[in-house]
XYZ file of C-alpha atoms in Angstrom:
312
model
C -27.435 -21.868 20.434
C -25.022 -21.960 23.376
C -22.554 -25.277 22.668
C -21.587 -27.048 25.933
C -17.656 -27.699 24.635
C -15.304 -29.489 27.255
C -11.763 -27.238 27.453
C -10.094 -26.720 24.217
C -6.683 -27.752 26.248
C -8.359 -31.193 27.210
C -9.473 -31.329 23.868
C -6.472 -30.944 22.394
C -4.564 -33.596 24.649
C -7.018 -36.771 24.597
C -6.451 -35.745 20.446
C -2.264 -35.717 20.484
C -2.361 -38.960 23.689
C -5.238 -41.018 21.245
C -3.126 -40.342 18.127
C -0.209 -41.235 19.311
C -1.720 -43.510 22.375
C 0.806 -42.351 24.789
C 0.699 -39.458 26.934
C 4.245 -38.998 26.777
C 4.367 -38.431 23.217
C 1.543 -36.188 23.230
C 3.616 -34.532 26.315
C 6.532 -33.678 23.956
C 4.098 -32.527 21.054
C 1.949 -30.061 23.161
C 5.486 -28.916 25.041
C 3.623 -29.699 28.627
C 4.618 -32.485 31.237
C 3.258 -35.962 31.329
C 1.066 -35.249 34.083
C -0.496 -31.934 32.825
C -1.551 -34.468 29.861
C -2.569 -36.896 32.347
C -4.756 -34.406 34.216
C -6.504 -33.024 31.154
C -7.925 -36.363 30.223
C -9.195 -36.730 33.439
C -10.672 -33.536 33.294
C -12.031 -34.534 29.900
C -13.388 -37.845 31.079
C -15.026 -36.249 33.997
C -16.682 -33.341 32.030
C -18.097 -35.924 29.596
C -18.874 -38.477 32.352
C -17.232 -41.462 30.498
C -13.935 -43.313 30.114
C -12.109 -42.691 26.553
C -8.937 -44.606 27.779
C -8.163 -47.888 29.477
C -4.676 -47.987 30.640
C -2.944 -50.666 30.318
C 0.564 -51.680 31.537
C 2.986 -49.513 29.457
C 0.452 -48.395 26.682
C -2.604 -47.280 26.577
C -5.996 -48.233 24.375
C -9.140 -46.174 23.764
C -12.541 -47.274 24.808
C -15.891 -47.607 22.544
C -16.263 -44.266 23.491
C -12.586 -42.941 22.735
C -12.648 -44.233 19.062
C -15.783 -43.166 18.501
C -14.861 -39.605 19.943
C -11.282 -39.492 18.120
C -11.588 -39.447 14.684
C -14.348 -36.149 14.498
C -12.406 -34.728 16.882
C -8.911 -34.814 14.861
C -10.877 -33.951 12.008
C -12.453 -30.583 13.636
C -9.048 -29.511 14.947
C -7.257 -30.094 11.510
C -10.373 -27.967 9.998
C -9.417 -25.219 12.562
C -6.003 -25.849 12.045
C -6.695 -25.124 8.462
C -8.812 -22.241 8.528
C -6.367 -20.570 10.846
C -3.786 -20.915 9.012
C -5.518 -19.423 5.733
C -6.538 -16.587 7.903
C -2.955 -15.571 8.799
C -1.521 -16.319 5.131
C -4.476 -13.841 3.969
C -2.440 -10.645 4.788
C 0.434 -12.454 2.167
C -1.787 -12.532 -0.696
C -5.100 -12.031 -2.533
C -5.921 -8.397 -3.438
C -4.088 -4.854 -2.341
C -6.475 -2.538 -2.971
C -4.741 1.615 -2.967
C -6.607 5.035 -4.130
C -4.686 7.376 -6.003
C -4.717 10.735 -7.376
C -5.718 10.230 -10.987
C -2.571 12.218 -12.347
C 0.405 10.679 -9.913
C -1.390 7.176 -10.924
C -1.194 7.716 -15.009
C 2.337 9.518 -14.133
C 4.172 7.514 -11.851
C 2.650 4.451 -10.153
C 1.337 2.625 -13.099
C 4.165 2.359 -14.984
C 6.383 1.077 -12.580
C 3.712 -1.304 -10.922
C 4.927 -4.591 -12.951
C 8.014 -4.555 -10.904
C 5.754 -4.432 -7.683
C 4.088 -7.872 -8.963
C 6.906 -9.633 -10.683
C 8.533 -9.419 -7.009
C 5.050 -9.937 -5.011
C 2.949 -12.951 -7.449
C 0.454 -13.436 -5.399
C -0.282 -9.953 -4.464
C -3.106 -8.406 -7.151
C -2.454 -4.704 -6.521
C -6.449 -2.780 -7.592
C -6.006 0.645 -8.340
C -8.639 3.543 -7.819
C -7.818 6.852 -9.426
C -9.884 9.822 -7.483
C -9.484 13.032 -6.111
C -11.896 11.811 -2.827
C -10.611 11.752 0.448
C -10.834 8.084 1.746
C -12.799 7.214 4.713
C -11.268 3.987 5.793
C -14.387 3.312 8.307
C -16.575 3.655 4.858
C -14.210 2.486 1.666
C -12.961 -0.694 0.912
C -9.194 0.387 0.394
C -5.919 -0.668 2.273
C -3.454 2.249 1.374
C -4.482 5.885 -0.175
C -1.716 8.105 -1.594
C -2.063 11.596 -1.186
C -0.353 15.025 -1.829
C -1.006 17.239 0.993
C 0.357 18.463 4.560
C 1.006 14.181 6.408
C -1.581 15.943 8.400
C -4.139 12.666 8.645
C -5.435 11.896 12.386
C -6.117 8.643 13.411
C -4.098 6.890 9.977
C -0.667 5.454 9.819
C 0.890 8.010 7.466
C 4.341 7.787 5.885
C 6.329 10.357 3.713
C 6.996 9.266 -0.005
C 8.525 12.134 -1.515
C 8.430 15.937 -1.974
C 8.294 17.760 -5.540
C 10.190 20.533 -7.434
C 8.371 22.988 -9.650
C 9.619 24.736 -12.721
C 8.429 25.136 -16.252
C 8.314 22.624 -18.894
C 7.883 22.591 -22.527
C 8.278 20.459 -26.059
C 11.516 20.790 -27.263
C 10.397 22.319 -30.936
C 9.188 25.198 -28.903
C 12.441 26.115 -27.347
C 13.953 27.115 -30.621
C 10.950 27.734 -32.548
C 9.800 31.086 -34.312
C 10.300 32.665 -30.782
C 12.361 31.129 -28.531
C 12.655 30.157 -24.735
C 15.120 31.763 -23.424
C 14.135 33.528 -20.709
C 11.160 33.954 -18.290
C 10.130 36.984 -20.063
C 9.662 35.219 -23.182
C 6.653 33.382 -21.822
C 4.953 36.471 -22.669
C 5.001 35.339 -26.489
C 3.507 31.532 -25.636
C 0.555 29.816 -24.415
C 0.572 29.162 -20.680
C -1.314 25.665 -19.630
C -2.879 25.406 -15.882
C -4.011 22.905 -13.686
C -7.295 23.586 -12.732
C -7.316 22.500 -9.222
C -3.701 24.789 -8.852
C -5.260 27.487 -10.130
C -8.641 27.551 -7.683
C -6.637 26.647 -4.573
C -3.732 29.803 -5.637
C -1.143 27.296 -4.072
C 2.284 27.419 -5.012
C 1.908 25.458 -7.855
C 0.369 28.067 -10.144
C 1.624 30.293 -12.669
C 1.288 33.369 -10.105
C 3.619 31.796 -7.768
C 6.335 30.830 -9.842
C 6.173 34.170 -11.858
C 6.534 35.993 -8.622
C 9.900 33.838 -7.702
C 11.185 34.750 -11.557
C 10.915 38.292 -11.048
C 8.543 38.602 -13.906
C 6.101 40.923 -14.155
C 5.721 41.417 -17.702
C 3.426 38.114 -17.984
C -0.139 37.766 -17.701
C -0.442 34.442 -15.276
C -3.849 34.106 -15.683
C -3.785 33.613 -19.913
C -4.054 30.130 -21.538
C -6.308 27.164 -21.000
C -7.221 25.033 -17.767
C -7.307 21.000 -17.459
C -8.513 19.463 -14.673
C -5.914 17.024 -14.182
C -2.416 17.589 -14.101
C -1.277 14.358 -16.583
C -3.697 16.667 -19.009
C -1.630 19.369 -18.441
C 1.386 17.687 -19.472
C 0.154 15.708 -22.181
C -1.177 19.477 -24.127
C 2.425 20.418 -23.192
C 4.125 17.402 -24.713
C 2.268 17.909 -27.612
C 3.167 21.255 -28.127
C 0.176 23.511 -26.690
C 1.991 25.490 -24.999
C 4.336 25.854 -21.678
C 3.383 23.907 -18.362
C 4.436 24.162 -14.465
C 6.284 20.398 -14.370
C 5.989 18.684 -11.015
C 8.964 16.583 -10.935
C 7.362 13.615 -9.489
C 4.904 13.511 -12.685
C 7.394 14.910 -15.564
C 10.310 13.206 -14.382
C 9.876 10.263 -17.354
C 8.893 12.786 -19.460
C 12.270 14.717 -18.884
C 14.439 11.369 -18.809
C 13.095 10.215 -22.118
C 13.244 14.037 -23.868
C 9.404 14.242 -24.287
C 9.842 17.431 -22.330
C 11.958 19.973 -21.259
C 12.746 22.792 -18.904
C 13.730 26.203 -20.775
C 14.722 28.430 -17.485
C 14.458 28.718 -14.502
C 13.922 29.465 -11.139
C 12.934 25.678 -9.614
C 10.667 26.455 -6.838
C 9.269 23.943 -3.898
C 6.102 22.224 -4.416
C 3.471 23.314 -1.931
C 2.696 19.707 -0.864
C 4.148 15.896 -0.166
C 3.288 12.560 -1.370
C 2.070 10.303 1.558
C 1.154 6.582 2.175
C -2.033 6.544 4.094
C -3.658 4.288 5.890
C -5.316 2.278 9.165
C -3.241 2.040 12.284
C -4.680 -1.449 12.908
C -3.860 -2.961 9.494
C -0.544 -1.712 8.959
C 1.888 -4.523 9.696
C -0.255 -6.287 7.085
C 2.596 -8.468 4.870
C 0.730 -7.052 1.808
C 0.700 -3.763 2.829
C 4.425 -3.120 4.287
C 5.553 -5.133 0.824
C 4.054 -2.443 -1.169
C 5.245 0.157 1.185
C 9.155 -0.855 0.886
C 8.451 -1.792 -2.367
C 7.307 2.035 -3.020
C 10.289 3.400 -0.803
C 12.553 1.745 -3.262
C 10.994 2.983 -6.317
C 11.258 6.690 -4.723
C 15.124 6.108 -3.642
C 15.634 4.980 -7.127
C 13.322 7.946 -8.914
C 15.534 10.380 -10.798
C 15.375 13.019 -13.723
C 18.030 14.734 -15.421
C 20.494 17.282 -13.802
C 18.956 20.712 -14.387
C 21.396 23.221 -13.606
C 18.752 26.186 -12.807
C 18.451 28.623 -9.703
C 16.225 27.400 -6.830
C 14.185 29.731 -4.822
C 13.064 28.116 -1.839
């Protein structure tokens, strides 16, 4: 159905001059001159082919027609009025829905999320946990976080932080029946792997970092796989044997003494945490909340000193 509407402008002045019943008034509310008021009636009047004003010496009075005419037209405008507003608070509230890598979710973001909505009430943030790359054309999500390159075409895409690498342990197995005190000694423990680390043979294996020790007297490829990282450091906290820490997912674990690191050499992780997400949606309020929300929490991250060599 194709609706035959006069001018939204003309609409909105014979609304402001019948509410008030002056065109001045209306002149000042709409930030236009009296005339411009005065000519959109007319134009009003002439597109409906009927009077909605008589005017009167100083004042003015609205026809049959006009009061008829007034009241569903305020009505529709404050309905518009309405709806528009609730379309521009929408970006303030309601849901925030982010994908995650399962381990840096469990690790890092989920235990510091109640600060997020203690500052941000009428934010609900929804969190997915997958290894998936999100297709933002196909997925409901706002904002993915992702360890990789920052190499994401067509997405906003903002650095979070980088990661250090180096070897973490229980503390009963540091002075245990054979200690930790050198690389070499790994030779005498269990060594835990990250499945996915292990298939891709990125930096973040057991070959790598045994390569920037020096150590050749260790089998890398020994000891059970998991096929999430927070497994691997959960078997390691629990005394299975000796894991390759990330510091952006052991750093509690460190600060609190659940785990620690028995040597050196800290290496660089192969990858970065990013903020991903749509070009079009990113001045969102929700989403750049979360994002300096998240930038905080980073600037704030720490773990203990370590004083080890660092091979870079």
């Amino acid at each position: 159905m194709v609706r035959k509407l006069p001018p939204l402008n003309a609409l909105r002045a014979f609304e402001a001059a019948a509410r008030h019943l002056s065109f001045t008034k209306a002149a000042e509310e709409l930030f236009v001159t009296q005339a411009a008021v005065s000519h959109q009636i007319k134009t009003l009047e002439a597109h409906l082919g009927i009077q909605l004003f008589r005017r009167l010496n100083r004042r003015l009075q609205l026809t049959d027609a006009g009061q008829d005419y007034f009241p569903v037209l305020r009505d529709a405008l404050d309905m518009m009025n309405g709806a528009t507003l609730r379309l521009r608070g929408h970006d303030k509230t309601g849901n925030l829905k982010i994908s995650a890598l399962p381990s840096f979710a469990a690790k890092w973001l989920l235990p510091r999320l109640p600060r997020f909505s203690e500052h941000n009430p009428s934010i609900d943030v929804l969190v997915s946990a997958n290894d998936q790359i999100v297709d933002f054309d196909q997925d409901d999500f706002d904002l993915a976080i992702r360890y990789g390159s920052g190499n994401y075409p067509g997405l906003r895409v903002d650095r979070m932080m980088g990661d250090r690498i180096f070897p973490v342990c229980s503390p009963r197995l540091v002075e245990g029946e054979k200690p930790l005190q050198q690389p070499n000694d790994l030779r005498h423990h269990i060594l835990l792997h990250d499945d996915m680390a292990r298939t891709d043979a990125s930096a973040n294996d057991w070959h790598g970092w045994l390569r920037a020790a020096g150590t050749t007297s260790v089998d890398p490829d020994r000891g059970p796989a998991y096929s999430h990282s927070s497994m691997v450091i959960q078997a390691a906290i629990e005394g299975h044997g000796i894991a390759l820490g990330r510091t952006s997912l052991i750093g509690d674990d460190l600060a609190a003494g659940r785990l620690v690191c028995p040597f050196g050499p800290v290496i660089p992780g192969p990858f970065t945490y990013y903020l991903v997400g749509p070009e079009e949606t990113a001045d969102q309020h929700k989403i750049k909340a979360f994002k300096t929300w998240i930038q905080e929490e980073v600037a704030a991250f720490s773990y203990p000193e370590l004083s080890l060599p660092t091979v870079e």
